[in-house]
Amino acid sequence: PPYIRVQDLQHSLIDSYKDNFKVAHKRIDISILFIELGHKILKTNGLQTYITSNQFLKAEYGRNVRAFLKGYLKVNIDYSKVSVFDGLATYVSVFLISKNQNKAIDYKLMDNAEDVPQDFIQFETSTLSDEPWDFNSNQSLKQKVFNDKNSLNGISNFTYGVITGLDKAFLIPSEQVKELDLEKEITKNFIRPQNYKKYHISSQTFSLIYPYNKDNTIIEEAELKSKFPNCFKFLSGFKTELENRQDSRTTIKEKGVAWYSLMRRVDLNDIDTEKIVFYDVGMLPNFILDNKNFIFGGGTSHSLRLTDKSYDVKFILGVLNSALMTWVIYDLCPVKMGNARKYGLDYIKKLPIPKNADVKIQNSIIQFVDKIIEAKQQGKDSTDIEKKIDELVYKLYDITADEQKIIEGTQ
C-alpha cells in the first residue's frame, strides 16, 4: 500500500474513508484501508500479502483493523528492528492474510533483512481483541510482571501538555523574556526534551506565555491588556495568525474563543506541583522529577502526578527508570526511528506498579534516587547506583536470575 501522511489527506477524503471502510478509525492511515479492500476482493481460500507499516498493531488508530484482522492474519514477519527501505524511517512487517479463519498467527521478529524467516512462534488468535496486540515471545514473564499490580494510571493523574497552535507567539527564549520585560505572573518556565535526561534537568531555555488564571479560566482581554501590557503587546503582534489557527477544521476566530487562547491548555493543579516528566519519544526511559513547576509541550513531553499518597514519588521514579521497566516499555510502546519508543499516555498508563511493596526496598530505592539526582547535578556518573536500583526492582517483582538474563539480554 502507499504511504501518505495523514496531514496530506483532504478532509473530504477522510470523511469518505470513515463512511466506507470498517477499519477507518480516528487518525487515518491510508495503508490499512488496503488491508480491508484486499481482503474483500479475495477469492475463497485466497491469500493476500503486504509489506506495510505495523504500527496499527499497537496504536489507537489501529483498533478497528485489529478487530477486522482477528482470525484472518496468518503470518507476521516483523522487520521493526531493521531498515528495509533505505532512507525511510518505516517500521514494517510482511503480513500474510487469508480469506479463511485461522486459529493461530505465525510470528517472527527479524534481526537482519537478508535472513530467511524461520523458527516461527505461534500465537493463539483466541487471545486477541481490538486492544494492542502483543507478540512478546516471553509471555509468561510479562504476565508475571503485570499480575496483581496497580496500573500507573490507577495511582496518578496524567497531563498531555500544552499545544499552542503557533509556538512563535507563545514560546520565547528566556533571555528575550527579560529583554521584553514580560510579566512573570503569566510566563511559565518551559522545558523541552533537550533540557532533560533521566533523573536530571540540565537547562531551561524557553518560557511560555500562559494567559490563564489559577482556576484554569482564560484571562479576559481587557484585564490581559491592563495588567500584563508587555505580554499583551507581544501576543498582539501575531493576532491575525492566532485567529486563523485551525482546531478540528475550524479556526479560532470561527469558534468565537479568545484569539490568544491556547489550542490545548493544561490543568495548573497538575503543573504547579511535584510531578514526573518524561519524553513523548525517546531511546530509553527518561523520567525526571520536577519540583519547579515547569510546563511543557504535549507533542514532546508529558507528566504524571501521584494521587495515591501511599506511594513516594521518588520510589516511582526509580521504578520507572529501571532496567525492568525499560524491558516492559520496549515491549509495550510502538517503535519509532532508530529503535526509539513512543511514550504515549495510552501505553505509559498501563505500566505495572507493585502493591504494598516491601518498605525496606522502597526506602532504599528512594535513598538511591536522591544520590543519583545529586550525582547528576554534580556531573558525576551514577551508573553503579542505577544498577543497585535495578537489583532492588527485580526483587520487588520477584524476578529470578534466569529471567533477569532474558530481560537484560533483550536490551
GROMACS .gro file of C-alpha atoms in nm:
model
  411
    1PRO     CA    1   0.000   0.000   0.000
    2PRO     CA    2   0.107   0.361  -0.048
    3TYR     CA    3   0.250   0.574   0.235
    4ILE     CA    4   0.063   0.904   0.262
    5ARG     CA    5   0.092   1.141   0.557
    6VAL     CA    6  -0.245   1.197   0.722
    7GLN     CA    7  -0.174   1.572   0.709
    8ASP     CA    8  -0.173   1.549   0.329
    9LEU     CA    9  -0.522   1.398   0.305
   10GLN     CA   10  -0.816   1.625   0.228
   11HIS     CA   11  -1.084   1.639   0.499
   12SER     CA   12  -1.347   1.525   0.248
   13LEU     CA   13  -1.141   1.212   0.175
   14ILE     CA   14  -1.103   1.134   0.544
   15ASP     CA   15  -1.480   1.164   0.591
   16SER     CA   16  -1.538   0.938   0.292
   17TYR     CA   17  -1.296   0.675   0.421
   18LYS     CA   18  -1.465   0.668   0.760
   19ASP     CA   19  -1.805   0.627   0.592
   20ASN     CA   20  -1.693   0.343   0.365
   21PHE     CA   21  -1.428   0.141   0.550
   22LYS     CA   22  -1.476  -0.055   0.870
   23VAL     CA   23  -1.109  -0.020   0.962
   24ALA     CA   24  -1.101   0.363   0.937
   25HIS     CA   25  -1.070   0.493   1.293
   26LYS     CA   26  -0.954   0.825   1.438
   27ARG     CA   27  -0.624   0.927   1.271
   28ILE     CA   28  -0.647   0.773   0.924
   29ASP     CA   29  -0.355   0.570   0.796
   30ILE     CA   30  -0.450   0.504   0.434
   31SER     CA   31  -0.242   0.184   0.421
   32ILE     CA   32  -0.484  -0.002   0.648
   33LEU     CA   33  -0.769   0.068   0.405
   34PHE     CA   34  -0.588  -0.152   0.152
   35ILE     CA   35  -0.590  -0.436   0.404
   36GLU     CA   36  -0.970  -0.427   0.416
   37LEU     CA   37  -1.003  -0.376   0.039
   38GLY     CA   38  -0.758  -0.656  -0.043
   39HIS     CA   39  -0.938  -0.896   0.188
   40LYS     CA   40  -1.274  -0.802   0.042
   41ILE     CA   41  -1.174  -0.898  -0.315
   42LEU     CA   42  -1.001  -1.225  -0.225
   43LYS     CA   43  -1.145  -1.546  -0.369
   44THR     CA   44  -1.248  -1.834  -0.144
   45ASN     CA   45  -0.931  -1.982   0.010
   46GLY     CA   46  -0.740  -1.680  -0.124
   47LEU     CA   47  -0.434  -1.519   0.036
   48GLN     CA   48  -0.302  -1.163   0.034
   49THR     CA   49   0.040  -1.045   0.145
   50TYR     CA   50   0.163  -0.691   0.204
   51ILE     CA   51   0.480  -0.536   0.333
   52THR     CA   52   0.344  -0.240   0.522
   53SER     CA   53   0.360  -0.041   0.847
   54ASN     CA   54   0.294  -0.250   1.155
   55GLN     CA   55   0.218   0.047   1.383
   56PHE     CA   56  -0.154  -0.035   1.373
   57LEU     CA   57  -0.085  -0.344   1.587
   58LYS     CA   58  -0.039  -0.121   1.893
   59ALA     CA   59  -0.159   0.231   1.805
   60GLU     CA   60  -0.509   0.356   1.885
   61TYR     CA   61  -0.589   0.429   1.518
   62GLY     CA   62  -0.546   0.055   1.453
   63ARG     CA   63  -0.822  -0.055   1.692
   64ASN     CA   64  -1.072  -0.130   1.414
   65VAL     CA   65  -0.824  -0.303   1.185
   66ARG     CA   66  -0.714  -0.527   1.472
   67ALA     CA   67  -1.076  -0.628   1.526
   68PHE     CA   68  -1.114  -0.681   1.149
   69LEU     CA   69  -0.799  -0.896   1.117
   70LYS     CA   70  -0.858  -1.122   1.417
   71GLY     CA   71  -0.862  -1.475   1.281
   72TYR     CA   72  -0.758  -1.370   0.930
   73LEU     CA   73  -0.396  -1.272   0.997
   74LYS     CA   74  -0.192  -1.585   0.928
   75VAL     CA   75   0.172  -1.468   0.938
   76ASN     CA   76   0.354  -1.163   1.078
   77ILE     CA   77   0.722  -1.134   0.980
   78ASP     CA   78   0.832  -0.832   1.185
   79TYR     CA   79   1.112  -0.609   1.046
   80SER     CA   80   1.079  -0.333   1.310
   81LYS     CA   81   1.440  -0.378   1.423
   82VAL     CA   82   1.596  -0.342   1.077
   83SER     CA   83   1.594  -0.085   0.798
   84VAL     CA   84   1.409  -0.227   0.498
   85PHE     CA   85   1.374   0.084   0.280
   86ASP     CA   86   1.687   0.297   0.252
   87GLY     CA   87   1.643   0.648   0.388
   88LEU     CA   88   1.293   0.585   0.522
   89ALA     CA   89   1.206   0.552   0.891
   90THR     CA   90   0.936   0.289   0.844
   91TYR     CA   91   0.852   0.005   1.080
   92VAL     CA   92   0.715  -0.272   0.869
   93SER     CA   93   0.604  -0.633   0.871
   94VAL     CA   94   0.531  -0.877   0.594
   95PHE     CA   95   0.172  -0.981   0.665
   96LEU     CA   96   0.003  -1.286   0.517
   97ILE     CA   97  -0.375  -1.258   0.542
   98SER     CA   98  -0.622  -1.531   0.446
   99LYS     CA   99  -0.985  -1.532   0.340
  100ASN     CA  100  -1.047  -1.818   0.581
  101GLN     CA  101  -1.025  -1.807   0.959
  102ASN     CA  102  -0.705  -1.922   1.134
  103LYS     CA  103  -0.660  -2.039   1.491
  104ALA     CA  104  -0.304  -1.909   1.524
  105ILE     CA  105  -0.061  -1.647   1.391
  106ASP     CA  106   0.295  -1.745   1.296
  107TYR     CA  107   0.530  -1.469   1.418
  108LYS     CA  108   0.899  -1.398   1.362
  109LEU     CA  109   1.100  -1.094   1.473
  110MET     CA  110   1.380  -1.038   1.221
  111ASP     CA  111   1.730  -0.921   1.319
  112ASN     CA  112   1.857  -0.896   0.962
  113ALA     CA  113   1.670  -0.803   0.644
  114GLU     CA  114   1.866  -1.057   0.438
  115ASP     CA  115   1.787  -1.357   0.659
  116VAL     CA  116   1.526  -1.616   0.560
  117PRO     CA  117   1.243  -1.621   0.819
  118GLN     CA  118   1.232  -1.947   1.013
  119ASP     CA  119   1.162  -2.079   1.365
  120PHE     CA  120   0.827  -1.901   1.389
  121ILE     CA  121   0.647  -1.860   1.721
  122GLN     CA  122   0.272  -1.928   1.727
  123PHE     CA  123   0.019  -1.703   1.900
  124GLU     CA  124  -0.339  -1.817   1.951
  125THR     CA  125  -0.591  -1.579   1.788
  126SER     CA  126  -0.840  -1.650   2.068
  127THR     CA  127  -0.622  -1.440   2.300
  128LEU     CA  128  -0.650  -1.130   2.077
  129SER     CA  129  -0.905  -0.847   2.078
  130ASP     CA  130  -0.910  -0.489   1.947
  131GLU     CA  131  -0.666  -0.396   2.224
  132PRO     CA  132  -0.295  -0.368   2.125
  133TRP     CA  133  -0.157  -0.700   2.000
  134ASP     CA  134   0.140  -0.834   2.189
  135PHE     CA  135   0.393  -1.058   2.012
  136ASN     CA  136   0.637  -1.080   2.304
  137SER     CA  137   0.792  -1.426   2.299
  138ASN     CA  138   0.828  -1.418   2.679
  139GLN     CA  139   0.458  -1.410   2.759
  140SER     CA  140   0.484  -1.591   3.093
  141LEU     CA  141   0.747  -1.345   3.218
  142LYS     CA  142   0.543  -1.048   3.106
  143GLN     CA  143   0.234  -1.192   3.272
  144LYS     CA  144   0.430  -1.236   3.594
  145VAL     CA  145   0.543  -0.870   3.587
  146PHE     CA  146   0.187  -0.746   3.535
  147ASN     CA  147  -0.001  -0.986   3.764
  148ASP     CA  148  -0.155  -0.842   4.082
  149LYS     CA  149  -0.010  -0.494   4.026
  150ASN     CA  150  -0.159  -0.147   4.021
  151SER     CA  151  -0.151   0.030   3.687
  152LEU     CA  152   0.037   0.358   3.687
  153ASN     CA  153  -0.290   0.515   3.573
  154GLY     CA  154  -0.461   0.390   3.889
  155ILE     CA  155  -0.228   0.588   4.116
  156SER     CA  156  -0.162   0.900   3.905
  157ASN     CA  157  -0.311   1.190   3.710
  158PHE     CA  158  -0.153   1.232   3.366
  159THR     CA  159  -0.103   1.556   3.175
  160TYR     CA  160  -0.058   1.555   2.797
  161GLY     CA  161   0.095   1.905   2.778
  162VAL     CA  162   0.032   2.238   2.608
  163ILE     CA  163  -0.047   2.272   2.238
  164THR     CA  164  -0.014   2.634   2.122
  165GLY     CA  165  -0.100   2.607   1.754
  166LEU     CA  166   0.158   2.882   1.693
  167ASP     CA  167   0.472   2.838   1.901
  168LYS     CA  168   0.637   3.163   1.794
  169ALA     CA  169   0.356   3.361   1.957
  170PHE     CA  170   0.379   3.189   2.296
  171LEU     CA  171   0.727   3.038   2.327
  172ILE     CA  172   1.001   3.292   2.386
  173PRO     CA  173   1.374   3.239   2.461
  174SER     CA  174   1.435   3.312   2.829
  175GLU     CA  175   1.682   3.591   2.752
  176GLN     CA  176   1.424   3.766   2.535
  177VAL     CA  177   1.168   3.739   2.815
  178LYS     CA  178   1.396   3.955   3.028
  179GLU     CA  179   1.465   4.200   2.745
  180LEU     CA  180   1.093   4.248   2.676
  181ASP     CA  181   1.016   4.259   3.048
  182LEU     CA  182   0.735   4.008   3.004
  183GLU     CA  183   0.527   3.978   3.318
  184LYS     CA  184   0.636   3.683   3.533
  185GLU     CA  185   0.283   3.619   3.658
  186ILE     CA  186   0.177   3.473   3.323
  187THR     CA  187   0.508   3.346   3.185
  188LYS     CA  188   0.600   2.995   3.289
  189ASN     CA  189   0.934   2.817   3.264
  190PHE     CA  190   0.912   2.574   2.973
  191ILE     CA  191   1.119   2.259   2.922
  192ARG     CA  192   1.180   2.051   2.613
  193PRO     CA  193   1.335   1.701   2.580
  194GLN     CA  194   1.674   1.856   2.504
  195ASN     CA  195   1.661   2.016   2.851
  196TYR     CA  196   1.646   1.693   3.049
  197LYS     CA  197   1.760   1.332   3.058
  198LYS     CA  198   1.690   1.053   3.310
  199TYR     CA  199   1.680   1.197   3.662
  200HIS     CA  200   1.827   1.535   3.566
  201ILE     CA  201   1.713   1.870   3.425
  202SER     CA  202   2.023   2.022   3.268
  203SER     CA  203   1.884   2.353   3.139
  204GLN     CA  204   1.576   2.563   3.075
  205THR     CA  205   1.597   2.794   2.774
  206PHE     CA  206   1.239   2.897   2.691
  207SER     CA  207   0.938   3.048   2.864
  208LEU     CA  208   0.572   3.022   2.773
  209ILE     CA  209   0.313   3.299   2.786
  210TYR     CA  210   0.023   3.132   2.963
  211PRO     CA  211  -0.279   3.370   2.966
  212TYR     CA  212  -0.490   3.176   3.216
  213ASN     CA  213  -0.597   3.222   3.577
  214LYS     CA  214  -0.515   2.976   3.854
  215ASP     CA  215  -0.868   2.834   3.825
  216ASN     CA  216  -0.785   2.747   3.460
  217THR     CA  217  -1.016   3.014   3.312
  218ILE     CA  218  -0.873   3.240   3.045
  219ILE     CA  219  -0.782   3.597   3.141
  220GLU     CA  220  -1.025   3.844   2.987
  221GLU     CA  221  -0.874   4.057   2.709
  222ALA     CA  222  -0.925   4.388   2.891
  223GLU     CA  223  -0.755   4.252   3.201
  224LEU     CA  224  -0.473   4.099   2.997
  225LYS     CA  225  -0.410   4.437   2.830
  226SER     CA  226  -0.416   4.640   3.152
  227LYS     CA  227  -0.239   4.406   3.395
  228PHE     CA  228   0.006   4.240   3.159
  229PRO     CA  229   0.070   4.500   2.887
  230ASN     CA  230   0.405   4.360   2.769
  231CYS     CA  231   0.272   4.007   2.720
  232PHE     CA  232  -0.038   4.151   2.553
  233LYS     CA  233   0.177   4.357   2.315
  234PHE     CA  234   0.387   4.055   2.223
  235LEU     CA  235   0.082   3.838   2.155
  236SER     CA  236  -0.085   4.116   1.956
  237GLY     CA  237   0.197   4.106   1.704
  238PHE     CA  238   0.061   3.765   1.596
  239LYS     CA  239  -0.312   3.837   1.630
  240THR     CA  240  -0.411   3.758   1.271
  241GLU     CA  241  -0.214   3.433   1.265
  242LEU     CA  242  -0.354   3.337   1.604
  243GLU     CA  243  -0.712   3.395   1.490
  244ASN     CA  244  -0.655   3.176   1.185
  245ARG     CA  245  -0.519   2.875   1.373
  246GLN     CA  246  -0.729   2.571   1.289
  247ASP     CA  247  -0.862   2.336   1.553
  248SER     CA  248  -1.064   2.041   1.421
  249ARG     CA  249  -1.113   2.214   1.083
  250THR     CA  250  -1.245   2.533   1.245
  251THR     CA  251  -1.043   2.849   1.303
  252ILE     CA  252  -1.012   3.004   1.646
  253LYS     CA  253  -1.196   3.310   1.512
  254GLU     CA  254  -1.484   3.097   1.380
  255LYS     CA  255  -1.510   2.920   1.716
  256GLY     CA  256  -1.557   3.254   1.888
  257VAL     CA  257  -1.293   3.191   2.154
  258ALA     CA  258  -1.029   3.438   2.264
  259TRP     CA  259  -0.773   3.489   1.988
  260TYR     CA  260  -0.484   3.446   2.236
  261SER     CA  261  -0.612   3.118   2.382
  262LEU     CA  262  -0.402   2.802   2.356
  263MET     CA  263  -0.519   2.518   2.133
  264ARG     CA  264  -0.483   2.293   2.435
  265ARG     CA  265  -0.421   2.421   2.786
  266VAL     CA  266  -0.334   2.220   3.096
  267ASP     CA  267  -0.477   2.197   3.446
  268LEU     CA  268  -0.243   2.407   3.659
  269ASN     CA  269  -0.312   2.178   3.956
  270ASP     CA  270  -0.115   1.913   3.767
  271ILE     CA  271   0.163   2.154   3.665
  272ASP     CA  272   0.229   2.370   3.972
  273THR     CA  273   0.314   2.069   4.184
  274GLU     CA  274   0.573   1.797   4.227
  275LYS     CA  275   0.549   1.567   3.925
  276ILE     CA  276   0.735   1.327   3.698
  277VAL     CA  277   0.803   1.446   3.343
  278PHE     CA  278   0.901   1.220   3.051
  279TYR     CA  279   0.966   1.225   2.674
  280ASP     CA  280   0.697   1.161   2.416
  281VAL     CA  281   0.956   0.977   2.201
  282GLY     CA  282   1.293   0.853   2.323
  283MET     CA  283   1.551   0.576   2.310
  284LEU     CA  284   1.545   0.483   2.681
  285PRO     CA  285   1.327   0.582   2.976
  286ASN     CA  286   1.400   0.944   3.066
  287PHE     CA  287   1.178   1.011   3.365
  288ILE     CA  288   1.269   1.315   3.576
  289LEU     CA  289   1.142   1.466   3.900
  290ASP     CA  290   1.016   1.822   3.857
  291ASN     CA  291   0.956   2.030   4.170
  292LYS     CA  292   0.997   2.368   3.998
  293ASN     CA  293   0.655   2.382   3.826
  294PHE     CA  294   0.785   2.352   3.471
  295ILE     CA  295   0.537   2.345   3.183
  296PHE     CA  296   0.594   2.155   2.858
  297GLY     CA  297   0.464   2.089   2.508
  298GLY     CA  298   0.228   1.797   2.453
  299GLY     CA  299   0.394   1.699   2.128
  300THR     CA  300   0.725   1.636   2.303
  301SER     CA  301   0.670   1.567   2.675
  302HIS     CA  302   0.408   1.450   2.924
  303SER     CA  303   0.382   1.426   3.302
  304LEU     CA  304   0.221   1.237   3.586
  305ARG     CA  305   0.126   1.349   3.936
  306LEU     CA  306   0.078   1.085   4.205
  307THR     CA  307  -0.271   1.076   4.352
  308ASP     CA  308  -0.218   0.768   4.571
  309LYS     CA  309  -0.033   0.909   4.871
  310SER     CA  310   0.078   0.563   4.985
  311TYR     CA  311   0.350   0.588   4.720
  312ASP     CA  312   0.655   0.812   4.734
  313VAL     CA  313   0.726   0.994   4.406
  314LYS     CA  314   1.098   0.909   4.423
  315PHE     CA  315   1.018   0.540   4.463
  316ILE     CA  316   0.801   0.554   4.149
  317LEU     CA  317   1.075   0.749   3.966
  318GLY     CA  318   1.330   0.478   4.047
  319VAL     CA  319   1.099   0.201   3.928
  320LEU     CA  320   1.017   0.383   3.603
  321ASN     CA  321   1.385   0.437   3.519
  322SER     CA  322   1.481   0.076   3.600
  323ALA     CA  323   1.606  -0.192   3.361
  324LEU     CA  324   1.292  -0.399   3.418
  325MET     CA  325   1.061  -0.113   3.324
  326THR     CA  326   1.275  -0.043   3.017
  327TRP     CA  327   1.204  -0.401   2.907
  328VAL     CA  328   0.831  -0.355   2.967
  329ILE     CA  329   0.823  -0.019   2.784
  330TYR     CA  330   1.012  -0.156   2.485
  331ASP     CA  331   0.755  -0.431   2.455
  332LEU     CA  332   0.451  -0.212   2.521
  333CYS     CA  333   0.524   0.104   2.322
  334PRO     CA  334   0.534   0.140   1.939
  335VAL     CA  335   0.873   0.150   1.764
  336LYS     CA  336   0.997   0.482   1.628
  337MET     CA  337   1.305   0.596   1.435
  338GLY     CA  338   1.632   0.440   1.547
  339ASN     CA  339   1.453   0.179   1.762
  340ALA     CA  340   1.323   0.451   1.994
  341ARG     CA  341   0.979   0.419   2.152
  342LYS     CA  342   0.663   0.627   2.155
  343TYR     CA  343   0.592   0.700   2.523
  344GLY     CA  344   0.226   0.779   2.455
  345LEU     CA  345  -0.002   0.813   2.755
  346ASP     CA  346  -0.214   0.516   2.641
  347TYR     CA  347   0.093   0.295   2.690
  348ILE     CA  348   0.262   0.451   2.994
  349LYS     CA  349  -0.065   0.443   3.189
  350LYS     CA  350  -0.055   0.061   3.174
  351LEU     CA  351   0.282   0.021   3.346
  352PRO     CA  352   0.262  -0.221   3.642
  353ILE     CA  353   0.341  -0.085   3.990
  354PRO     CA  354   0.375  -0.318   4.291
  355LYS     CA  355   0.106  -0.316   4.560
  356ASN     CA  356   0.221  -0.295   4.922
  357ALA     CA  357   0.585  -0.309   4.819
  358ASP     CA  358   0.843  -0.401   5.084
  359VAL     CA  359   0.905  -0.084   5.287
  360LYS     CA  360   1.279  -0.151   5.324
  361ILE     CA  361   1.320  -0.185   4.947
  362GLN     CA  362   1.111   0.126   4.887
  363ASN     CA  363   1.324   0.331   5.127
  364SER     CA  364   1.646   0.202   4.973
  365ILE     CA  365   1.526   0.298   4.622
  366ILE     CA  366   1.430   0.646   4.749
  367GLN     CA  367   1.776   0.692   4.904
  368PHE     CA  368   1.949   0.577   4.584
  369VAL     CA  369   1.733   0.813   4.375
  370ASP     CA  370   1.845   1.102   4.597
  371LYS     CA  371   2.208   1.001   4.542
  372ILE     CA  372   2.158   0.976   4.164
  373ILE     CA  373   1.995   1.319   4.144
  374GLU     CA  374   2.280   1.467   4.350
  375ALA     CA  375   2.543   1.294   4.135
  376LYS     CA  376   2.378   1.417   3.812
  377GLN     CA  377   2.371   1.774   3.944
  378GLN     CA  378   2.745   1.748   4.010
  379GLY     CA  379   2.814   1.599   3.667
  380LYS     CA  380   2.918   1.263   3.814
  381ASP     CA  381   2.849   0.917   3.674
  382SER     CA  382   2.563   0.737   3.851
  383THR     CA  383   2.567   0.405   3.661
  384ASP     CA  384   2.662   0.193   3.964
  385ILE     CA  385   2.385   0.344   4.177
  386GLU     CA  386   2.132   0.291   3.899
  387LYS     CA  387   2.232  -0.077   3.883
  388LYS     CA  388   2.160  -0.107   4.255
  389ILE     CA  389   1.807   0.021   4.188
  390ASP     CA  390   1.774  -0.232   3.906
  391GLU     CA  391   1.856  -0.513   4.151
  392LEU     CA  392   1.602  -0.388   4.405
  393VAL     CA  393   1.330  -0.358   4.140
  394TYR     CA  394   1.399  -0.717   4.032
  395LYS     CA  395   1.339  -0.821   4.394
  396LEU     CA  396   1.014  -0.627   4.408
  397TYR     CA  397   0.882  -0.810   4.103
  398ASP     CA  398   1.027  -1.145   4.216
  399ILE     CA  399   1.244  -1.174   3.904
  400THR     CA  400   1.475  -1.477   3.903
  401ALA     CA  401   1.836  -1.479   3.783
  402ASP     CA  402   1.734  -1.657   3.461
  403GLU     CA  403   1.451  -1.408   3.400
  404GLN     CA  404   1.694  -1.123   3.461
  405LYS     CA  405   1.915  -1.263   3.185
  406ILE     CA  406   1.617  -1.263   2.948
  407ILE     CA  407   1.537  -0.902   3.034
  408GLU     CA  408   1.892  -0.773   3.004
  409GLY     CA  409   1.968  -0.995   2.704
  410THR     CA  410   1.673  -0.844   2.517
  411GLN     CA  411   1.805  -0.494   2.583
   0.00000   0.00000   0.00000
